[in-house]
Tab-separated table of C-alpha atoms in Angstrom:
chain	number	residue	atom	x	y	z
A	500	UNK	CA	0.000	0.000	0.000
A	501	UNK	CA	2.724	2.805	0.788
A	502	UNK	CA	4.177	1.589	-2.309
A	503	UNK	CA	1.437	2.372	-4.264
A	504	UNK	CA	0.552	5.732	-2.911
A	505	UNK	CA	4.040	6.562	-3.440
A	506	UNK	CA	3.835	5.891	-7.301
A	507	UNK	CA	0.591	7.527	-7.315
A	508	UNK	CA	2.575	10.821	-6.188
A	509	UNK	CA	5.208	10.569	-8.438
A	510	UNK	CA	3.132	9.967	-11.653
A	511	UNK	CA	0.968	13.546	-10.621
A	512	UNK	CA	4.151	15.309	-9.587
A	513	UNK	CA	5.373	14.356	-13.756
A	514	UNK	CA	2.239	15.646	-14.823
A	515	UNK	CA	2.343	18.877	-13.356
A	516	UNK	CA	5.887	19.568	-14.168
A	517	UNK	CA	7.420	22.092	-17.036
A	518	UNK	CA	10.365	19.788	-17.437
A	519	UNK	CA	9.624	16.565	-19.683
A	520	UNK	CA	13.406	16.516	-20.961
A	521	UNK	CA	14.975	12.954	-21.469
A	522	UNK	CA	17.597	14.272	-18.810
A	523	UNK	CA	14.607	14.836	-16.189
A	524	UNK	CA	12.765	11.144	-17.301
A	525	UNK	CA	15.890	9.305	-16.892
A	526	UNK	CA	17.017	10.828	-13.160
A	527	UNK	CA	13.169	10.066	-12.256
A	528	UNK	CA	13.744	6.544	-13.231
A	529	UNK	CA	17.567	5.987	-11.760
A	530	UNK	CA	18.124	2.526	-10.361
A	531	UNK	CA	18.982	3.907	-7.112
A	532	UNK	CA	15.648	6.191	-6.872
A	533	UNK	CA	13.896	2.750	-7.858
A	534	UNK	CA	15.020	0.080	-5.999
A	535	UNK	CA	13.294	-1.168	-3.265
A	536	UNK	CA	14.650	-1.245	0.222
A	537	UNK	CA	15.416	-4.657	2.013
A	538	UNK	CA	12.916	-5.615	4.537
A	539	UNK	CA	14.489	-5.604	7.904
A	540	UNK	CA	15.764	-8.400	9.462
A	541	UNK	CA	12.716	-9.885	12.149
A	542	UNK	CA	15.874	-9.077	15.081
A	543	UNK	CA	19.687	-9.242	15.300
A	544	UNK	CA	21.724	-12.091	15.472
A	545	UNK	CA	22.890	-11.078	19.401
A	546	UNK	CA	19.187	-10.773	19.954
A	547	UNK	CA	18.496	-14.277	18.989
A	548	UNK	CA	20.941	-15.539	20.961
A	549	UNK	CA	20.118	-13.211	23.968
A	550	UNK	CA	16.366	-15.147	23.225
A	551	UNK	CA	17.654	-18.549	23.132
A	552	UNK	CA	19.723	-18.255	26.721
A	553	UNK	CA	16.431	-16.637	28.082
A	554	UNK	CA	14.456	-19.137	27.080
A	555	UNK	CA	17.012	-21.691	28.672
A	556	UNK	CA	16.639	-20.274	31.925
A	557	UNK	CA	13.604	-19.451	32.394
A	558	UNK	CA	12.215	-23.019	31.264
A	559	UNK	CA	14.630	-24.522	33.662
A	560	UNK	CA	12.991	-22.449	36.596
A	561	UNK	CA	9.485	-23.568	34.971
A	562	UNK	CA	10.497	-27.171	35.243
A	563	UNK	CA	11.738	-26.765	38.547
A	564	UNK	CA	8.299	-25.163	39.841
A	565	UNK	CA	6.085	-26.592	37.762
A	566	UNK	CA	4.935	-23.109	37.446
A	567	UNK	CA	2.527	-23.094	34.244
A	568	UNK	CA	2.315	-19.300	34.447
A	569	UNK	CA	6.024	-18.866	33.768
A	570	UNK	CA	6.303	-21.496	31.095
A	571	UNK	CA	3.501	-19.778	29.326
A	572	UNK	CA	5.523	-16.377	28.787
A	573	UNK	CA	8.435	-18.007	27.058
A	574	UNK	CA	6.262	-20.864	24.963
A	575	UNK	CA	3.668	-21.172	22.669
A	576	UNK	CA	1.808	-23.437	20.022
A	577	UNK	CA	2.718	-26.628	20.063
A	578	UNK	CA	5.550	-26.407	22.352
A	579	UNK	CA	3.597	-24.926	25.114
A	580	UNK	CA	0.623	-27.819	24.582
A	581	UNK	CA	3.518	-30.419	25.123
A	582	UNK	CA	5.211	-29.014	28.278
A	583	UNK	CA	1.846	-28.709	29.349
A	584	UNK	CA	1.386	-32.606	28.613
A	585	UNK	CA	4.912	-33.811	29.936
A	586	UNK	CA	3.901	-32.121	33.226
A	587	UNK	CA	0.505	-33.392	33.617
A	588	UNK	CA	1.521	-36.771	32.500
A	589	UNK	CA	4.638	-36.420	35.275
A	590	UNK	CA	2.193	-35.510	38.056
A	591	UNK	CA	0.098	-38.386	37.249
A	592	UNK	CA	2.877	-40.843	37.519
A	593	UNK	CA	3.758	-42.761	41.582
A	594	UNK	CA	6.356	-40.062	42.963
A	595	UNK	CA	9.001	-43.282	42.962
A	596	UNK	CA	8.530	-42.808	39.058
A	597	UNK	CA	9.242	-39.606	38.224
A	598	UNK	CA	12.324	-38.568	37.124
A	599	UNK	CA	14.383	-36.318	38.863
A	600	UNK	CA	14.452	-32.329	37.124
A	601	UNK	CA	17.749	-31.573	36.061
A	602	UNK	CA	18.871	-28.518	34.644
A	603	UNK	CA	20.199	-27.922	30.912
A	604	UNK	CA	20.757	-25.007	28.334
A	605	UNK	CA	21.196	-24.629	24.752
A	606	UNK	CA	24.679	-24.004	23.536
A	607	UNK	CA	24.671	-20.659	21.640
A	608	UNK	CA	27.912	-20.916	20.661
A	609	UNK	CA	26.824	-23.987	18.674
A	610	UNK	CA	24.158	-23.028	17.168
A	611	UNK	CA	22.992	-21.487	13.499
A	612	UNK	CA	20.816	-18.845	13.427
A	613	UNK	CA	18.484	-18.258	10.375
A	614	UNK	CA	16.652	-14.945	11.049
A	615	UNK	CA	14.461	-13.968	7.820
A	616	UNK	CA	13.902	-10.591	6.542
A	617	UNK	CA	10.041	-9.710	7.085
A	618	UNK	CA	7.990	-6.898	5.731
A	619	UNK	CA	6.302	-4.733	7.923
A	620	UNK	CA	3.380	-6.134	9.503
A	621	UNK	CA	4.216	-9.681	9.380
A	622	UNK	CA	4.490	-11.510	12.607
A	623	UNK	CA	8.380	-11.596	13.602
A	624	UNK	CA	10.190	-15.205	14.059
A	625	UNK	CA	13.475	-16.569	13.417
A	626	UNK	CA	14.746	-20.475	13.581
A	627	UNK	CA	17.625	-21.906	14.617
A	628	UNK	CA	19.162	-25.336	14.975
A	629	UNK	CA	21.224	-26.493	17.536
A	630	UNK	CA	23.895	-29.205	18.080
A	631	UNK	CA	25.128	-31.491	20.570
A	632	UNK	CA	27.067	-34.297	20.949
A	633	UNK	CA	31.064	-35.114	20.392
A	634	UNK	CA	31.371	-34.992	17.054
A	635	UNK	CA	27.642	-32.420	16.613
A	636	UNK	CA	26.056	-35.729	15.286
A	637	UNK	CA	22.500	-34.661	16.831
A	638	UNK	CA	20.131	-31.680	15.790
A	639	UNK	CA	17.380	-30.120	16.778
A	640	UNK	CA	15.300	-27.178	14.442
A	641	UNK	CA	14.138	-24.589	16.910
A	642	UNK	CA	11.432	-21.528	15.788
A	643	UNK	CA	10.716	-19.040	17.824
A	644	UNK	CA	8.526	-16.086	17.148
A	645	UNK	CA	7.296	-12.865	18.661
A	646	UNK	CA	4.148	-12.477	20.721
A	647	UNK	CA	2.045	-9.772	18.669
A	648	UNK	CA	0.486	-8.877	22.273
A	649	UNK	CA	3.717	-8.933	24.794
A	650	UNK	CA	6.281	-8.771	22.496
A	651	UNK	CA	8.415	-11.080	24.040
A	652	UNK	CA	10.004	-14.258	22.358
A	653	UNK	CA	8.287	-17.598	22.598
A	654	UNK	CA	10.048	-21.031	21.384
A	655	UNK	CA	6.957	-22.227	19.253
A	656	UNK	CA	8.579	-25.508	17.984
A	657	UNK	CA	10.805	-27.641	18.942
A	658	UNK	CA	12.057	-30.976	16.325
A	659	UNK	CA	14.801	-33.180	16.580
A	660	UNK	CA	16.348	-34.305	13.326
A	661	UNK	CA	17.370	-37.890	12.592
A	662	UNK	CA	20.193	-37.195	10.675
A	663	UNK	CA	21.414	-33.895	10.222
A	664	UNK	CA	23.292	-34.923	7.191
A	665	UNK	CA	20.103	-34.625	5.028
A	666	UNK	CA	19.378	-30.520	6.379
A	667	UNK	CA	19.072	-28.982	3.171
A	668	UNK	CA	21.455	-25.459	2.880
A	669	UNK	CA	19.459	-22.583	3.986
A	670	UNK	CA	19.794	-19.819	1.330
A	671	UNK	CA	21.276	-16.049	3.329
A	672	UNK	CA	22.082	-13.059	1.941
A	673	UNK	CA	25.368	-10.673	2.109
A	674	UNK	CA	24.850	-9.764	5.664
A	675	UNK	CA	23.897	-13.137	6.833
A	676	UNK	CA	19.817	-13.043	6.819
A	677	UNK	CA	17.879	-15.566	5.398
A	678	UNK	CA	14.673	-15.267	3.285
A	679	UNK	CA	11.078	-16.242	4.403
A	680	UNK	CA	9.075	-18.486	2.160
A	681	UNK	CA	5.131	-19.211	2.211
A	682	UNK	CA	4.788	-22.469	3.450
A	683	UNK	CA	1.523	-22.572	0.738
A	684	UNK	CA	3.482	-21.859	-1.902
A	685	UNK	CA	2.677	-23.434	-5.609
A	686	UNK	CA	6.010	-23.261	-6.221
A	687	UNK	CA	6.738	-25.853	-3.774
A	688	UNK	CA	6.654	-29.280	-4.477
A	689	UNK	CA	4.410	-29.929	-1.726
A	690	UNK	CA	2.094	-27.416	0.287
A	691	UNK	CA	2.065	-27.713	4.074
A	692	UNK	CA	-1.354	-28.767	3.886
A	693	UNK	CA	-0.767	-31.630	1.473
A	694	UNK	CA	2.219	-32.423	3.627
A	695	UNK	CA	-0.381	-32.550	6.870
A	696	UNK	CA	-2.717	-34.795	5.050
A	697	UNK	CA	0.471	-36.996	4.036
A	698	UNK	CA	1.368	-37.538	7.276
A	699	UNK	CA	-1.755	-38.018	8.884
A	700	UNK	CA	-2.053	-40.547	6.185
A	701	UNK	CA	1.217	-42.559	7.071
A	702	UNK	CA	-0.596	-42.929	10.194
A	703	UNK	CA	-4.133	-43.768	8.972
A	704	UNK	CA	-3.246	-46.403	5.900
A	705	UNK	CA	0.259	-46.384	6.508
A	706	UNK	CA	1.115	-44.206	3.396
A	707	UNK	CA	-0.871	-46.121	1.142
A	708	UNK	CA	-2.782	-42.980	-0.016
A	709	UNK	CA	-0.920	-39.929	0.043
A	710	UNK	CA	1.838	-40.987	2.093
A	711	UNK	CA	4.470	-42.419	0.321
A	712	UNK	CA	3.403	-40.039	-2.751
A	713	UNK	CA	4.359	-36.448	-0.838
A	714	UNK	CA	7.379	-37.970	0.938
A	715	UNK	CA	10.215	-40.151	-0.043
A	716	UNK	CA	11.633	-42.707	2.261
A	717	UNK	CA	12.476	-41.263	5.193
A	718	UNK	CA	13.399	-42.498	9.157
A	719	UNK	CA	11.015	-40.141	10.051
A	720	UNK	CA	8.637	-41.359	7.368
A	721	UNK	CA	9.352	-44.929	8.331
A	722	UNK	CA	8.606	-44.315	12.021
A	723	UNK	CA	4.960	-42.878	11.453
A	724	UNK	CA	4.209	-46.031	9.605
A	725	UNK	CA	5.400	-48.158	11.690
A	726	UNK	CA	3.481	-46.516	14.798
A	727	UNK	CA	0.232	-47.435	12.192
A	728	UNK	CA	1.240	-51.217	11.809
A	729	UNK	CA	0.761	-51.431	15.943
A	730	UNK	CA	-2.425	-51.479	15.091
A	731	UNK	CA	-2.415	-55.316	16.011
A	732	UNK	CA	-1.267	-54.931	19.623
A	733	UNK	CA	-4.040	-56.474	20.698
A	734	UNK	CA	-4.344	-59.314	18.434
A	735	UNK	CA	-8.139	-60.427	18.012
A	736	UNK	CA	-9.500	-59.215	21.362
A	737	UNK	CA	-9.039	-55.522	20.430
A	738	UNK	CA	-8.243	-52.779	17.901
A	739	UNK	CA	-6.777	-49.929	17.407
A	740	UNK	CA	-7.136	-46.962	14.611
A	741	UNK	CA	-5.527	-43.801	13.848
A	742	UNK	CA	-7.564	-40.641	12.449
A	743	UNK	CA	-6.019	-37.320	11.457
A	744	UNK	CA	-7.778	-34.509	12.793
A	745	UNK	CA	-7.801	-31.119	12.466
A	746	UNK	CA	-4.767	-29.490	13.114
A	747	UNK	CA	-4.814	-27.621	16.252
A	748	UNK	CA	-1.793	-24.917	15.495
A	749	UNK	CA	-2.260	-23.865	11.701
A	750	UNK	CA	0.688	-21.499	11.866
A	751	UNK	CA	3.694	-23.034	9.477
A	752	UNK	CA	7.192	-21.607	9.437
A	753	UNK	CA	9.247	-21.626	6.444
A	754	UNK	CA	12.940	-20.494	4.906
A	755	UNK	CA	14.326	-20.849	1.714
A	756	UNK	CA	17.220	-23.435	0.639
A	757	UNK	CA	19.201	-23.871	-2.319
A	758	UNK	CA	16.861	-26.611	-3.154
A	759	UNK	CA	13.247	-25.335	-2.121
A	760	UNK	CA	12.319	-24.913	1.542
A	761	UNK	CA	12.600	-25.941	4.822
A	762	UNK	CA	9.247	-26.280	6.481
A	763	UNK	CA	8.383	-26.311	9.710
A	764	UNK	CA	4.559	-27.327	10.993
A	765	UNK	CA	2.493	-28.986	13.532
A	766	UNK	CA	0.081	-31.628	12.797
A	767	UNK	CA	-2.468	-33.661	15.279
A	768	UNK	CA	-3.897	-36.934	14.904
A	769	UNK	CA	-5.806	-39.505	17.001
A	770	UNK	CA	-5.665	-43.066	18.473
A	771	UNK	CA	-8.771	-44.916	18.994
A	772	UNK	CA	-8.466	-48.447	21.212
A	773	UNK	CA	-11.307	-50.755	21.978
A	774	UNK	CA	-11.701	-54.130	23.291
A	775	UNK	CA	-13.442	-56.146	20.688
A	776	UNK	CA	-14.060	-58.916	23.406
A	777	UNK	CA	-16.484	-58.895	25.723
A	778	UNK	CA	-15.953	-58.461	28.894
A	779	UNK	CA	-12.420	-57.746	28.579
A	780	UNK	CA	-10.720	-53.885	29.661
A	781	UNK	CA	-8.197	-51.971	28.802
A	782	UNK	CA	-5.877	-50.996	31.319
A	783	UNK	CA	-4.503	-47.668	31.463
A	784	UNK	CA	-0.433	-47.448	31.414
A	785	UNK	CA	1.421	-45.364	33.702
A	786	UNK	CA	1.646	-42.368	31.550
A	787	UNK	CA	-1.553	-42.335	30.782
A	788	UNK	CA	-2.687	-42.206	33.871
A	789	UNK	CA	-2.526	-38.377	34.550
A	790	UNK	CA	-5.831	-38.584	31.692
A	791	UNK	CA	-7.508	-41.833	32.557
A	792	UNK	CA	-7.001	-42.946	36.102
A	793	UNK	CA	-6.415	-46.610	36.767
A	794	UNK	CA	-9.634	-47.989	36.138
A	795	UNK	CA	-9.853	-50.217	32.916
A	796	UNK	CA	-12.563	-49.300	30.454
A	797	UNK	CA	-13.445	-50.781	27.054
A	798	UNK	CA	-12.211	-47.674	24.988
A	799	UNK	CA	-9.774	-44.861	24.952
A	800	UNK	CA	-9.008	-42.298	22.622
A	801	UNK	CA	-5.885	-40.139	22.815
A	802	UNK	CA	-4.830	-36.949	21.084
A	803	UNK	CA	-1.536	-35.853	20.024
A	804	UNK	CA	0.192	-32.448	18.975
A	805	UNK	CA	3.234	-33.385	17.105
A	806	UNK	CA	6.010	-31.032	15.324
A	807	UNK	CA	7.299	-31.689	11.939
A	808	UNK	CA	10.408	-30.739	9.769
A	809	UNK	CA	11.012	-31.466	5.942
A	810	UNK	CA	12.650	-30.071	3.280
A	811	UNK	CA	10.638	-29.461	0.072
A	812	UNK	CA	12.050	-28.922	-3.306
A	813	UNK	CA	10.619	-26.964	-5.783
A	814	UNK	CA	11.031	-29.345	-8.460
A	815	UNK	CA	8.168	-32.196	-8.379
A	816	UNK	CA	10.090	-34.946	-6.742
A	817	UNK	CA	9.078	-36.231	-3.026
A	818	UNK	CA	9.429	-34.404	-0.430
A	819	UNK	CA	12.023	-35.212	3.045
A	820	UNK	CA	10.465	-35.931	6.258
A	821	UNK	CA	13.261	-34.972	8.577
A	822	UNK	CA	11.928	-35.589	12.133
A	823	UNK	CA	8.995	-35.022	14.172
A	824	UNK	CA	8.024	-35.277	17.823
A	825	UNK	CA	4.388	-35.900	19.699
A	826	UNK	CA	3.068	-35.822	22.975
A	827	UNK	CA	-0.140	-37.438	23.932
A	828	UNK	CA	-2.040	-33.454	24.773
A	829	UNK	CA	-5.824	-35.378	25.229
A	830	UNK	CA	-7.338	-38.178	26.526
A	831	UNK	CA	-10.598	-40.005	27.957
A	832	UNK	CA	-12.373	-43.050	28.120
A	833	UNK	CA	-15.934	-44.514	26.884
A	834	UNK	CA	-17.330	-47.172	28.100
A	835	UNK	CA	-18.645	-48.455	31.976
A	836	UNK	CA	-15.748	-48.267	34.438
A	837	UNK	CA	-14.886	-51.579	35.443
A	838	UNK	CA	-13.588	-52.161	39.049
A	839	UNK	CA	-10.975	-54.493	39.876
């Protein structure tokens, strides 16, 4: 829009002018009068960092407290919903079960920043991925983005990466800034919603339908597919089935690579057991018990918020997988309680 009404201006100032020389034409349209200025960068690279450590910190005092109310000022989207989850489910387990806190941090000084350049009005965010390990062998794809209302940083996404070898190159500028891509994009190989309905398919059919079409071979791939074969854990006295459901976090993150893109997104999907035989229950597991008690029922059905990572080409070939992480966010029971 200020674009526009700035051409506007210019074309009535030409009118109105005495001079229509070739000199005066050709200064009006100069290169340098012309070109466009770079959108800023979303924040600095010391910022990031300065956002990472913070976020460190103040999760570990979260953790520590189990204090919701913090957590919730330095997370959001899916990341939140699963700290939410990993607490609940902790608080549900025997207190001779749980795990001992223990502090950590991200490592700064290993870690690549990609902060994109964003035009004014878009929400702010920046990724980053992260290494650990002696010889850097694991990685995890961070995103973190800018709360419109406090304007404070929130870690949105969290994914680890089963072998950073296949990270495509992230595309930056002269001065180090990457470049934002719409995750929707046509000129992608694969939208993020096809690349929802993909994955949400490994788990339904196994792949069979849109699956193995959107994404090529993959661990990642190969691990949602074989969480849809357990579908036989309880052999003829039960079943189990997977739907894909809306997705509760629509918000997609994306940069772009020598290649195409690397996409970031959040996905949910269901699991729906029932005892087939009557008479028979299902007993809860000690994880789940935070959400269903200890009483055995005939059916459960769990939800899960999960995180994904691929890289996309923009060239019609299949699309990478590259990790993904759930956490069981929903669950209840149908069904008479039994007692036992």
């Amino acid at each position: 829009m200020i674009t526009a009404t700035l051409c506007i201006a210019l074309a009535a100032t030409a009118c109105t002018t005495d001079s229509d020389s070739p000199s005066s034409a050709k200064e009006r349209r100069s290169p340098s009068a012309a070109a466009p200025a770079k959108p800023a960068p979303a924040l600095t690279p010391a910022q990031a960092r300065d956002a990472i450590t913070h976020y460190s910190k103040t999760n570990n005092l979260a953790y520590a407290a189990k204090d919701r109310a913090l957590l919730d000022t330095i997370e959001g989207g899916p990341r939140y919903a699963m700290s939410l989850a990993d607490l609940k489910e902790d608080e549900g387990l025997p207190k001779a079960d749980r795990k001992p806190f223990r502090a950590w941090s991200y490592d700064v000084t290993q870690t690549d920043l990609y902060i994109p350049r964003l035009a004014p009005g878009q929400q702010k965010w920046f990724a980053a991925i992260t290494r650990a390990g002696s010889a850097q062998q694991y990685a995890r794809v961070l995103v973190l983005a800018e709360d419109t209302k406090t304007k404070t940083w929130e870690m949105v996404s969290t994914v680890d990466i089963d072998d950073p070898q296949q990270l495509p190159r992230v595309v930056l500028d002269q001065d180090g800034y990457a470049t934002a891509v719409d995750p929707a994009s046509t000129k992608l190989a694969a939208s993020v919603d096809a690349m929802r309905s993909a994955v949400g398919d490994n788990f339904v059919t196994g792949g069979e339908q849109t699956g193995r079409k959107v994404f090529a071979p993959t661990r990642a791939s190969e691990q949602q597919v074989k969480v849809h074969q357990s579908v036989n854990k309880f052999g003829t006295r039960g079943t189990t089935r997977f739907t894909a459901e809306k997705p509760e976090y629509p918000d997609a993150y994306a940069l772009k690579t020598t290649a195409g893109a690397l996409v970031v997104f959040s996905h949910t999907h269901a699991q729906h057991d029932a005892s087939t035989t009557p008479g028979l229950r299902i007993m809860p597991e000690k994880q789940d018990r935070a959400w269903l008690g200890t009483s055995p029922r005939p059916a459960f059905t769990y939800r899960f918020t999960c995180s994904d990572v691929a890289a996309v080409p923009s060239t019609p070939d299949p699309s990478a997988l590259l990790g993904y992480g759930c956490r069981r966010t929903h669950a209840e029971a149908a069904g008479p309680i039994t007692t036992v």
